[in-house]
Amino acid sequence: MGNGAKAASKRERNAKDASAGGKSQLKSNAAAKTLICKNCKQDWQGTTNRATLEQHASSRHPKLKYEECFDA
């Protein structure tokens, strides 16, 4: 088997793998954004910790409490 045949078989394997579906997580990441600030409508994934959300509330909305920005 020459190098040309190896390249052709590798192209065939790669084409098969590519048709199986992409590896993008954009749709699943967009679906996971369940936390939304009530004031500015910025969204976060559900796994975001409370400290990050409190930092957002204090820096972007200093006159509001955490509970007024997010569901407690």
mmCIF file with all atom_site columns, N, CA and C in Angstrom, residues 2-72:
data_model
loop_
_atom_site.group_PDB
_atom_site.id
_atom_site.type_symbol
_atom_site.label_atom_id
_atom_site.label_alt_id
_atom_site.label_comp_id
_atom_site.label_asym_id
_atom_site.label_entity_id
_atom_site.label_seq_id
_atom_site.pdbx_PDB_ins_code
_atom_site.Cartn_x
_atom_site.Cartn_y
_atom_site.Cartn_z
_atom_site.occupancy
_atom_site.B_iso_or_equiv
_atom_site.pdbx_formal_charge
_atom_site.auth_seq_id
_atom_site.auth_comp_id
_atom_site.auth_asym_id
_atom_site.auth_atom_id
_atom_site.pdbx_PDB_model_num
ATOM 1   N N  . GLY A 1 2  ? 0.699   2.103  -0.970 1.00 0.00 ? 2  GLY A N  1
ATOM 2   C CA . GLY A 1 2  ? 1.514   3.307  -1.072 1.00 0.00 ? 2  GLY A CA 1
ATOM 3   C C  . GLY A 1 2  ? 0.944   4.430  -0.219 1.00 0.00 ? 2  GLY A C  1
ATOM 4   N N  . ASN A 1 3  ? 1.687   5.515  -0.180 1.00 0.00 ? 3  ASN A N  1
ATOM 5   C CA . ASN A 1 3  ? 1.255   6.657  0.622  1.00 0.00 ? 3  ASN A CA 1
ATOM 6   C C  . ASN A 1 3  ? -0.030  7.284  0.082  1.00 0.00 ? 3  ASN A C  1
ATOM 7   N N  . GLY A 1 4  ? -0.247  7.189  -1.214 1.00 0.00 ? 4  GLY A N  1
ATOM 8   C CA . GLY A 1 4  ? -1.469  7.738  -1.806 1.00 0.00 ? 4  GLY A CA 1
ATOM 9   C C  . GLY A 1 4  ? -2.702  6.999  -1.306 1.00 0.00 ? 4  GLY A C  1
ATOM 10  N N  . ALA A 1 5  ? -2.586  5.688  -1.189 1.00 0.00 ? 5  ALA A N  1
ATOM 11  C CA . ALA A 1 5  ? -3.718  4.893  -0.703 1.00 0.00 ? 5  ALA A CA 1
ATOM 12  C C  . ALA A 1 5  ? -3.975  5.169  0.782  1.00 0.00 ? 5  ALA A C  1
ATOM 13  N N  . LYS A 1 6  ? -2.927  5.380  1.551  1.00 0.00 ? 6  LYS A N  1
ATOM 14  C CA . LYS A 1 6  ? -3.097  5.705  2.969  1.00 0.00 ? 6  LYS A CA 1
ATOM 15  C C  . LYS A 1 6  ? -3.818  7.037  3.135  1.00 0.00 ? 6  LYS A C  1
ATOM 16  N N  . ALA A 1 7  ? -3.422  8.008  2.329  1.00 0.00 ? 7  ALA A N  1
ATOM 17  C CA . ALA A 1 7  ? -4.051  9.329  2.405  1.00 0.00 ? 7  ALA A CA 1
ATOM 18  C C  . ALA A 1 7  ? -5.524  9.242  2.020  1.00 0.00 ? 7  ALA A C  1
ATOM 19  N N  . ALA A 1 8  ? -5.823  8.462  0.996  1.00 0.00 ? 8  ALA A N  1
ATOM 20  C CA . ALA A 1 8  ? -7.209  8.319  0.549  1.00 0.00 ? 8  ALA A CA 1
ATOM 21  C C  . ALA A 1 8  ? -8.059  7.643  1.629  1.00 0.00 ? 8  ALA A C  1
ATOM 22  N N  . SER A 1 9  ? -7.510  6.603  2.239  1.00 0.00 ? 9  SER A N  1
ATOM 23  C CA . SER A 1 9  ? -8.285  5.918  3.283  1.00 0.00 ? 9  SER A CA 1
ATOM 24  C C  . SER A 1 9  ? -8.469  6.820  4.503  1.00 0.00 ? 9  SER A C  1
ATOM 25  N N  . LYS A 1 10 ? -7.477  7.629  4.812  1.00 0.00 ? 10 LYS A N  1
ATOM 26  C CA . LYS A 1 10 ? -7.609  8.557  5.939  1.00 0.00 ? 10 LYS A CA 1
ATOM 27  C C  . LYS A 1 10 ? -8.669  9.613  5.640  1.00 0.00 ? 10 LYS A C  1
ATOM 28  N N  . ARG A 1 11 ? -8.720  10.101 4.399  1.00 0.00 ? 11 ARG A N  1
ATOM 29  C CA . ARG A 1 11 ? -9.744  11.067 4.014  1.00 0.00 ? 11 ARG A CA 1
ATOM 30  C C  . ARG A 1 11 ? -11.136 10.461 4.147  1.00 0.00 ? 11 ARG A C  1
ATOM 31  N N  . GLU A 1 12 ? -11.277 9.215  3.759  1.00 0.00 ? 12 GLU A N  1
ATOM 32  C CA . GLU A 1 12 ? -12.568 8.531  3.883  1.00 0.00 ? 12 GLU A CA 1
ATOM 33  C C  . GLU A 1 12 ? -12.989 8.401  5.338  1.00 0.00 ? 12 GLU A C  1
ATOM 34  N N  . ARG A 1 13 ? -12.044 8.018  6.204  1.00 0.00 ? 13 ARG A N  1
ATOM 35  C CA . ARG A 1 13 ? -12.357 7.897  7.638  1.00 0.00 ? 13 ARG A CA 1
ATOM 36  C C  . ARG A 1 13 ? -12.750 9.245  8.220  1.00 0.00 ? 13 ARG A C  1
ATOM 37  N N  . ASN A 1 14 ? -12.011 10.297 7.864  1.00 0.00 ? 14 ASN A N  1
ATOM 38  C CA . ASN A 1 14 ? -12.316 11.625 8.381  1.00 0.00 ? 14 ASN A CA 1
ATOM 39  C C  . ASN A 1 14 ? -13.672 12.119 7.888  1.00 0.00 ? 14 ASN A C  1
ATOM 40  N N  . ALA A 1 15 ? -14.015 11.808 6.659  1.00 0.00 ? 15 ALA A N  1
ATOM 41  C CA . ALA A 1 15 ? -15.312 12.208 6.118  1.00 0.00 ? 15 ALA A CA 1
ATOM 42  C C  . ALA A 1 15 ? -16.433 11.495 6.868  1.00 0.00 ? 15 ALA A C  1
ATOM 43  N N  . LYS A 1 16 ? -16.217 10.239 7.221  1.00 0.00 ? 16 LYS A N  1
ATOM 44  C CA . LYS A 1 16 ? -17.211 9.482  7.985  1.00 0.00 ? 16 LYS A CA 1
ATOM 45  C C  . LYS A 1 16 ? -17.404 10.090 9.374  1.00 0.00 ? 16 LYS A C  1
ATOM 46  N N  . ASP A 1 17 ? -16.292 10.454 10.011 1.00 0.00 ? 17 ASP A N  1
ATOM 47  C CA . ASP A 1 17 ? -16.362 11.047 11.347 1.00 0.00 ? 17 ASP A CA 1
ATOM 48  C C  . ASP A 1 17 ? -17.028 12.417 11.308 1.00 0.00 ? 17 ASP A C  1
ATOM 49  N N  . ALA A 1 18 ? -16.766 13.186 10.268 1.00 0.00 ? 18 ALA A N  1
ATOM 50  C CA . ALA A 1 18 ? -17.335 14.532 10.162 1.00 0.00 ? 18 ALA A CA 1
ATOM 51  C C  . ALA A 1 18 ? -18.841 14.466 9.934  1.00 0.00 ? 18 ALA A C  1
ATOM 52  N N  . SER A 1 19 ? -19.296 13.461 9.229  1.00 0.00 ? 19 SER A N  1
ATOM 53  C CA . SER A 1 19 ? -20.727 13.359 8.964  1.00 0.00 ? 19 SER A CA 1
ATOM 54  C C  . SER A 1 19 ? -21.501 12.904 10.200 1.00 0.00 ? 19 SER A C  1
ATOM 55  N N  . ALA A 1 20 ? -20.806 12.383 11.192 1.00 0.00 ? 20 ALA A N  1
ATOM 56  C CA . ALA A 1 20 ? -21.469 11.912 12.407 1.00 0.00 ? 20 ALA A CA 1
ATOM 57  C C  . ALA A 1 20 ? -22.013 13.075 13.225 1.00 0.00 ? 20 ALA A C  1
ATOM 58  N N  . GLY A 1 21 ? -21.514 14.261 13.017 1.00 0.00 ? 21 GLY A N  1
ATOM 59  C CA . GLY A 1 21 ? -21.997 15.427 13.745 1.00 0.00 ? 21 GLY A CA 1
ATOM 60  C C  . GLY A 1 21 ? -20.846 16.244 14.270 1.00 0.00 ? 21 GLY A C  1
ATOM 61  N N  . GLY A 1 22 ? -21.072 17.531 14.397 1.00 0.00 ? 22 GLY A N  1
ATOM 62  C CA . GLY A 1 22 ? -20.030 18.418 14.877 1.00 0.00 ? 22 GLY A CA 1
ATOM 63  C C  . GLY A 1 22 ? -19.830 18.284 16.377 1.00 0.00 ? 22 GLY A C  1
ATOM 64  N N  . LYS A 1 23 ? -18.785 18.879 16.854 1.00 0.00 ? 23 LYS A N  1
ATOM 65  C CA . LYS A 1 23 ? -18.466 18.792 18.265 1.00 0.00 ? 23 LYS A CA 1
ATOM 66  C C  . LYS A 1 23 ? -18.751 20.115 18.971 1.00 0.00 ? 23 LYS A C  1
ATOM 67  N N  . SER A 1 24 ? -19.549 20.962 18.342 1.00 0.00 ? 24 SER A N  1
ATOM 68  C CA . SER A 1 24 ? -19.845 22.268 18.905 1.00 0.00 ? 24 SER A CA 1
ATOM 69  C C  . SER A 1 24 ? -20.811 22.137 20.078 1.00 0.00 ? 24 SER A C  1
ATOM 70  N N  . GLN A 1 25 ? -20.564 22.930 21.116 1.00 0.00 ? 25 GLN A N  1
ATOM 71  C CA . GLN A 1 25 ? -21.432 22.923 22.294 1.00 0.00 ? 25 GLN A CA 1
ATOM 72  C C  . GLN A 1 25 ? -22.246 24.202 22.391 1.00 0.00 ? 25 GLN A C  1
ATOM 73  N N  . LEU A 1 26 ? -22.306 24.970 21.322 1.00 0.00 ? 26 LEU A N  1
ATOM 74  C CA . LEU A 1 26 ? -22.979 26.258 21.377 1.00 0.00 ? 26 LEU A CA 1
ATOM 75  C C  . LEU A 1 26 ? -24.456 26.118 21.735 1.00 0.00 ? 26 LEU A C  1
ATOM 76  N N  . LYS A 1 27 ? -25.145 25.149 21.150 1.00 0.00 ? 27 LYS A N  1
ATOM 77  C CA . LYS A 1 27 ? -26.567 24.980 21.431 1.00 0.00 ? 27 LYS A CA 1
ATOM 78  C C  . LYS A 1 27 ? -26.806 24.537 22.867 1.00 0.00 ? 27 LYS A C  1
ATOM 79  N N  . SER A 1 28 ? -25.997 23.618 23.358 1.00 0.00 ? 28 SER A N  1
ATOM 80  C CA . SER A 1 28 ? -26.188 23.149 24.729 1.00 0.00 ? 28 SER A CA 1
ATOM 81  C C  . SER A 1 28 ? -25.815 24.234 25.734 1.00 0.00 ? 28 SER A C  1
ATOM 82  N N  . ASN A 1 29 ? -24.802 25.062 25.427 1.00 0.00 ? 29 ASN A N  1
ATOM 83  C CA . ASN A 1 29 ? -24.438 26.164 26.314 1.00 0.00 ? 29 ASN A CA 1
ATOM 84  C C  . ASN A 1 29 ? -25.542 27.202 26.353 1.00 0.00 ? 29 ASN A C  1
ATOM 85  N N  . ALA A 1 30 ? -26.151 27.486 25.219 1.00 0.00 ? 30 ALA A N  1
ATOM 86  C CA . ALA A 1 30 ? -27.234 28.462 25.187 1.00 0.00 ? 30 ALA A CA 1
ATOM 87  C C  . ALA A 1 30 ? -28.440 27.952 25.972 1.00 0.00 ? 30 ALA A C  1
ATOM 88  N N  . ALA A 1 31 ? -28.697 26.671 25.908 1.00 0.00 ? 31 ALA A N  1
ATOM 89  C CA . ALA A 1 31 ? -29.827 26.106 26.638 1.00 0.00 ? 31 ALA A CA 1
ATOM 90  C C  . ALA A 1 31 ? -29.569 26.087 28.140 1.00 0.00 ? 31 ALA A C  1
ATOM 91  N N  . ALA A 1 32 ? -28.313 26.066 28.551 1.00 0.00 ? 32 ALA A N  1
ATOM 92  C CA . ALA A 1 32 ? -27.974 25.987 29.974 1.00 0.00 ? 32 ALA A CA 1
ATOM 93  C C  . ALA A 1 32 ? -28.014 27.347 30.661 1.00 0.00 ? 32 ALA A C  1
ATOM 94  N N  . LYS A 1 33 ? -28.192 28.414 29.909 1.00 0.00 ? 33 LYS A N  1
ATOM 95  C CA . LYS A 1 33 ? -28.211 29.758 30.503 1.00 0.00 ? 33 LYS A CA 1
ATOM 96  C C  . LYS A 1 33 ? -29.580 29.997 31.145 1.00 0.00 ? 33 LYS A C  1
ATOM 97  N N  . THR A 1 34 ? -29.668 29.645 32.407 1.00 0.00 ? 34 THR A N  1
ATOM 98  C CA . THR A 1 34 ? -30.949 29.709 33.098 1.00 0.00 ? 34 THR A CA 1
ATOM 99  C C  . THR A 1 34 ? -31.023 30.846 34.108 1.00 0.00 ? 34 THR A C  1
ATOM 100 N N  . LEU A 1 35 ? -29.907 31.454 34.456 1.00 0.00 ? 35 LEU A N  1
ATOM 101 C CA . LEU A 1 35 ? -29.904 32.553 35.413 1.00 0.00 ? 35 LEU A CA 1
ATOM 102 C C  . LEU A 1 35 ? -29.883 33.875 34.645 1.00 0.00 ? 35 LEU A C  1
ATOM 103 N N  . ILE A 1 36 ? -30.864 34.737 34.905 1.00 0.00 ? 36 ILE A N  1
ATOM 104 C CA . ILE A 1 36 ? -30.969 35.995 34.178 1.00 0.00 ? 36 ILE A CA 1
ATOM 105 C C  . ILE A 1 36 ? -31.146 37.133 35.174 1.00 0.00 ? 36 ILE A C  1
ATOM 106 N N  . CYS A 1 37 ? -30.355 38.191 34.998 1.00 0.00 ? 37 CYS A N  1
ATOM 107 C CA . CYS A 1 37 ? -30.482 39.384 35.830 1.00 0.00 ? 37 CYS A CA 1
ATOM 108 C C  . CYS A 1 37 ? -31.795 40.075 35.456 1.00 0.00 ? 37 CYS A C  1
ATOM 109 N N  . LYS A 1 38 ? -32.575 40.419 36.453 1.00 0.00 ? 38 LYS A N  1
ATOM 110 C CA . LYS A 1 38 ? -33.878 41.023 36.205 1.00 0.00 ? 38 LYS A CA 1
ATOM 111 C C  . LYS A 1 38 ? -33.760 42.437 35.653 1.00 0.00 ? 38 LYS A C  1
ATOM 112 N N  . ASN A 1 39 ? -32.636 43.106 35.884 1.00 0.00 ? 39 ASN A N  1
ATOM 113 C CA . ASN A 1 39 ? -32.496 44.499 35.479 1.00 0.00 ? 39 ASN A CA 1
ATOM 114 C C  . ASN A 1 39 ? -31.887 44.662 34.098 1.00 0.00 ? 39 ASN A C  1
ATOM 115 N N  . CYS A 1 40 ? -30.760 44.004 33.846 1.00 0.00 ? 40 CYS A N  1
ATOM 116 C CA . CYS A 1 40 ? -30.072 44.203 32.565 1.00 0.00 ? 40 CYS A CA 1
ATOM 117 C C  . CYS A 1 40 ? -30.239 43.016 31.623 1.00 0.00 ? 40 CYS A C  1
ATOM 118 N N  . LYS A 1 41 ? -30.894 41.957 32.074 1.00 0.00 ? 41 LYS A N  1
ATOM 119 C CA . LYS A 1 41 ? -31.187 40.765 31.269 1.00 0.00 ? 41 LYS A CA 1
ATOM 120 C C  . LYS A 1 41 ? -29.951 39.992 30.826 1.00 0.00 ? 41 LYS A C  1
ATOM 121 N N  . GLN A 1 42 ? -28.823 40.185 31.508 1.00 0.00 ? 42 GLN A N  1
ATOM 122 C CA . GLN A 1 42 ? -27.639 39.381 31.214 1.00 0.00 ? 42 GLN A CA 1
ATOM 123 C C  . GLN A 1 42 ? -27.889 37.975 31.739 1.00 0.00 ? 42 GLN A C  1
ATOM 124 N N  . ASP A 1 43 ? -27.436 36.971 30.988 1.00 0.00 ? 43 ASP A N  1
ATOM 125 C CA . ASP A 1 43 ? -27.705 35.593 31.386 1.00 0.00 ? 43 ASP A CA 1
ATOM 126 C C  . ASP A 1 43 ? -26.421 34.836 31.685 1.00 0.00 ? 43 ASP A C  1
ATOM 127 N N  . TRP A 1 44 ? -26.568 33.831 32.553 1.00 0.00 ? 44 TRP A N  1
ATOM 128 C CA . TRP A 1 44 ? -25.458 32.968 32.962 1.00 0.00 ? 44 TRP A CA 1
ATOM 129 C C  . TRP A 1 44 ? -25.921 31.532 32.942 1.00 0.00 ? 44 TRP A C  1
ATOM 130 N N  . GLN A 1 45 ? -24.929 30.644 32.879 1.00 0.00 ? 45 GLN A N  1
ATOM 131 C CA . GLN A 1 45 ? -25.242 29.218 32.972 1.00 0.00 ? 45 GLN A CA 1
ATOM 132 C C  . GLN A 1 45 ? -25.680 28.894 34.395 1.00 0.00 ? 45 GLN A C  1
ATOM 133 N N  . GLY A 1 46 ? -26.456 27.863 34.521 1.00 0.00 ? 46 GLY A N  1
ATOM 134 C CA . GLY A 1 46 ? -26.985 27.473 35.816 1.00 0.00 ? 46 GLY A CA 1
ATOM 135 C C  . GLY A 1 46 ? -25.929 27.043 36.814 1.00 0.00 ? 46 GLY A C  1
ATOM 136 N N  . THR A 1 47 ? -24.728 26.769 36.356 1.00 0.00 ? 47 THR A N  1
ATOM 137 C CA . THR A 1 47 ? -23.656 26.330 37.249 1.00 0.00 ? 47 THR A CA 1
ATOM 138 C C  . THR A 1 47 ? -22.848 27.493 37.819 1.00 0.00 ? 47 THR A C  1
ATOM 139 N N  . THR A 1 48 ? -23.225 28.726 37.470 1.00 0.00 ? 48 THR A N  1
ATOM 140 C CA . THR A 1 48 ? -22.496 29.894 37.966 1.00 0.00 ? 48 THR A CA 1
ATOM 141 C C  . THR A 1 48 ? -22.686 30.015 39.472 1.00 0.00 ? 48 THR A C  1
ATOM 142 N N  . ASN A 1 49 ? -21.592 30.280 40.187 1.00 0.00 ? 49 ASN A N  1
ATOM 143 C CA . ASN A 1 49 ? -21.688 30.342 41.643 1.00 0.00 ? 49 ASN A CA 1
ATOM 144 C C  . ASN A 1 49 ? -22.252 31.688 42.112 1.00 0.00 ? 49 ASN A C  1
ATOM 145 N N  . ARG A 1 50 ? -22.729 31.706 43.318 1.00 0.00 ? 50 ARG A N  1
ATOM 146 C CA . ARG A 1 50 ? -23.383 32.890 43.858 1.00 0.00 ? 50 ARG A CA 1
ATOM 147 C C  . ARG A 1 50 ? -22.429 34.078 43.978 1.00 0.00 ? 50 ARG A C  1
ATOM 148 N N  . ALA A 1 51 ? -21.162 33.823 44.259 1.00 0.00 ? 51 ALA A N  1
ATOM 149 C CA . ALA A 1 51 ? -20.186 34.910 44.396 1.00 0.00 ? 51 ALA A CA 1
ATOM 150 C C  . ALA A 1 51 ? -20.075 35.715 43.100 1.00 0.00 ? 51 ALA A C  1
ATOM 151 N N  . THR A 1 52 ? -20.097 35.044 41.983 1.00 0.00 ? 52 THR A N  1
ATOM 152 C CA . THR A 1 52 ? -20.029 35.732 40.694 1.00 0.00 ? 52 THR A CA 1
ATOM 153 C C  . THR A 1 52 ? -21.271 36.582 40.471 1.00 0.00 ? 52 THR A C  1
ATOM 154 N N  . LEU A 1 53 ? -22.419 36.045 40.824 1.00 0.00 ? 53 LEU A N  1
ATOM 155 C CA . LEU A 1 53 ? -23.666 36.788 40.662 1.00 0.00 ? 53 LEU A CA 1
ATOM 156 C C  . LEU A 1 53 ? -23.728 37.974 41.610 1.00 0.00 ? 53 LEU A C  1
ATOM 157 N N  . GLU A 1 54 ? -23.222 37.802 42.832 1.00 0.00 ? 54 GLU A N  1
ATOM 158 C CA . GLU A 1 54 ? -23.180 38.917 43.781 1.00 0.00 ? 54 GLU A CA 1
ATOM 159 C C  . GLU A 1 54 ? -22.237 40.005 43.289 1.00 0.00 ? 54 GLU A C  1
ATOM 160 N N  . GLN A 1 55 ? -21.133 39.618 42.691 1.00 0.00 ? 55 GLN A N  1
ATOM 161 C CA . GLN A 1 55 ? -20.200 40.593 42.136 1.00 0.00 ? 55 GLN A CA 1
ATOM 162 C C  . GLN A 1 55 ? -20.871 41.386 41.009 1.00 0.00 ? 55 GLN A C  1
ATOM 163 N N  . HIS A 1 56 ? -21.633 40.714 40.178 1.00 0.00 ? 56 HIS A N  1
ATOM 164 C CA . HIS A 1 56 ? -22.358 41.406 39.117 1.00 0.00 ? 56 HIS A CA 1
ATOM 165 C C  . HIS A 1 56 ? -23.343 42.410 39.704 1.00 0.00 ? 56 HIS A C  1
ATOM 166 N N  . ALA A 1 57 ? -24.094 41.970 40.701 1.00 0.00 ? 57 ALA A N  1
ATOM 167 C CA . ALA A 1 57 ? -25.095 42.845 41.305 1.00 0.00 ? 57 ALA A CA 1
ATOM 168 C C  . ALA A 1 57 ? -24.453 44.063 41.950 1.00 0.00 ? 57 ALA A C  1
ATOM 169 N N  . SER A 1 58 ? -23.329 43.883 42.616 1.00 0.00 ? 58 SER A N  1
ATOM 170 C CA . SER A 1 58 ? -22.704 45.007 43.304 1.00 0.00 ? 58 SER A CA 1
ATOM 171 C C  . SER A 1 58 ? -21.975 45.946 42.342 1.00 0.00 ? 58 SER A C  1
ATOM 172 N N  . SER A 1 59 ? -21.435 45.429 41.252 1.00 0.00 ? 59 SER A N  1
ATOM 173 C CA . SER A 1 59 ? -20.691 46.301 40.343 1.00 0.00 ? 59 SER A CA 1
ATOM 174 C C  . SER A 1 59 ? -21.584 46.955 39.289 1.00 0.00 ? 59 SER A C  1
ATOM 175 N N  . ARG A 1 60 ? -22.560 46.224 38.780 1.00 0.00 ? 60 ARG A N  1
ATOM 176 C CA . ARG A 1 60 ? -23.397 46.774 37.720 1.00 0.00 ? 60 ARG A CA 1
ATOM 177 C C  . ARG A 1 60 ? -24.636 47.489 38.253 1.00 0.00 ? 60 ARG A C  1
ATOM 178 N N  . HIS A 1 61 ? -25.119 47.057 39.406 1.00 0.00 ? 61 HIS A N  1
ATOM 179 C CA . HIS A 1 61 ? -26.336 47.623 39.985 1.00 0.00 ? 61 HIS A CA 1
ATOM 180 C C  . HIS A 1 61 ? -26.078 47.944 41.463 1.00 0.00 ? 61 HIS A C  1
ATOM 181 N N  . PRO A 1 62 ? -25.243 48.922 41.764 1.00 0.00 ? 62 PRO A N  1
ATOM 182 C CA . PRO A 1 62 ? -24.836 49.158 43.153 1.00 0.00 ? 62 PRO A CA 1
ATOM 183 C C  . PRO A 1 62 ? -25.978 49.590 44.072 1.00 0.00 ? 62 PRO A C  1
ATOM 184 N N  . LYS A 1 63 ? -27.055 50.132 43.525 1.00 0.00 ? 63 LYS A N  1
ATOM 185 C CA . LYS A 1 63 ? -28.161 50.584 44.362 1.00 0.00 ? 63 LYS A CA 1
ATOM 186 C C  . LYS A 1 63 ? -29.160 49.466 44.675 1.00 0.00 ? 63 LYS A C  1
ATOM 187 N N  . LEU A 1 64 ? -28.989 48.330 44.023 1.00 0.00 ? 64 LEU A N  1
ATOM 188 C CA . LEU A 1 64 ? -29.917 47.221 44.209 1.00 0.00 ? 64 LEU A CA 1
ATOM 189 C C  . LEU A 1 64 ? -29.267 46.099 45.008 1.00 0.00 ? 64 LEU A C  1
ATOM 190 N N  . LYS A 1 65 ? -30.101 45.330 45.675 1.00 0.00 ? 65 LYS A N  1
ATOM 191 C CA . LYS A 1 65 ? -29.623 44.165 46.410 1.00 0.00 ? 65 LYS A CA 1
ATOM 192 C C  . LYS A 1 65 ? -29.536 42.978 45.451 1.00 0.00 ? 65 LYS A C  1
ATOM 193 N N  . TYR A 1 66 ? -28.854 41.945 45.910 1.00 0.00 ? 66 TYR A N  1
ATOM 194 C CA . TYR A 1 66 ? -28.726 40.710 45.131 1.00 0.00 ? 66 TYR A CA 1
ATOM 195 C C  . TYR A 1 66 ? -30.100 40.128 44.806 1.00 0.00 ? 66 TYR A C  1
ATOM 196 N N  . GLU A 1 67 ? -30.989 40.146 45.798 1.00 0.00 ? 67 GLU A N  1
ATOM 197 C CA . GLU A 1 67 ? -32.312 39.552 45.630 1.00 0.00 ? 67 GLU A CA 1
ATOM 198 C C  . GLU A 1 67 ? -33.155 40.307 44.602 1.00 0.00 ? 67 GLU A C  1
ATOM 199 N N  . GLU A 1 68 ? -32.838 41.588 44.402 1.00 0.00 ? 68 GLU A N  1
ATOM 200 C CA . GLU A 1 68 ? -33.582 42.355 43.389 1.00 0.00 ? 68 GLU A CA 1
ATOM 201 C C  . GLU A 1 68 ? -33.074 42.077 41.970 1.00 0.00 ? 68 GLU A C  1
ATOM 202 N N  . CYS A 1 69 ? -31.899 41.511 41.878 1.00 0.00 ? 69 CYS A N  1
ATOM 203 C CA . CYS A 1 69 ? -31.347 41.164 40.553 1.00 0.00 ? 69 CYS A CA 1
ATOM 204 C C  . CYS A 1 69 ? -31.636 39.717 40.176 1.00 0.00 ? 69 CYS A C  1
ATOM 205 N N  . PHE A 1 70 ? -31.602 38.829 41.122 1.00 0.00 ? 70 PHE A N  1
ATOM 206 C CA . PHE A 1 70 ? -31.747 37.405 40.847 1.00 0.00 ? 70 PHE A CA 1
ATOM 207 C C  . PHE A 1 70 ? -32.746 36.782 41.812 1.00 0.00 ? 70 PHE A C  1
ATOM 208 N N  . ASP A 1 71 ? -33.354 35.687 41.377 1.00 0.00 ? 71 ASP A N  1
ATOM 209 C CA . ASP A 1 71 ? -34.231 34.921 42.264 1.00 0.00 ? 71 ASP A CA 1
ATOM 210 C C  . ASP A 1 71 ? -33.368 34.247 43.313 1.00 0.00 ? 71 ASP A C  1
ATOM 211 N N  . ALA A 1 72 ? -33.717 34.452 44.560 1.00 0.00 ? 72 ALA A N  1
ATOM 212 C CA . ALA A 1 72 ? -32.901 33.902 45.652 1.00 0.00 ? 72 ALA A CA 1
ATOM 213 C C  . ALA A 1 72 ? -33.042 32.426 45.809 1.00 0.00 ? 72 ALA A C  1
#
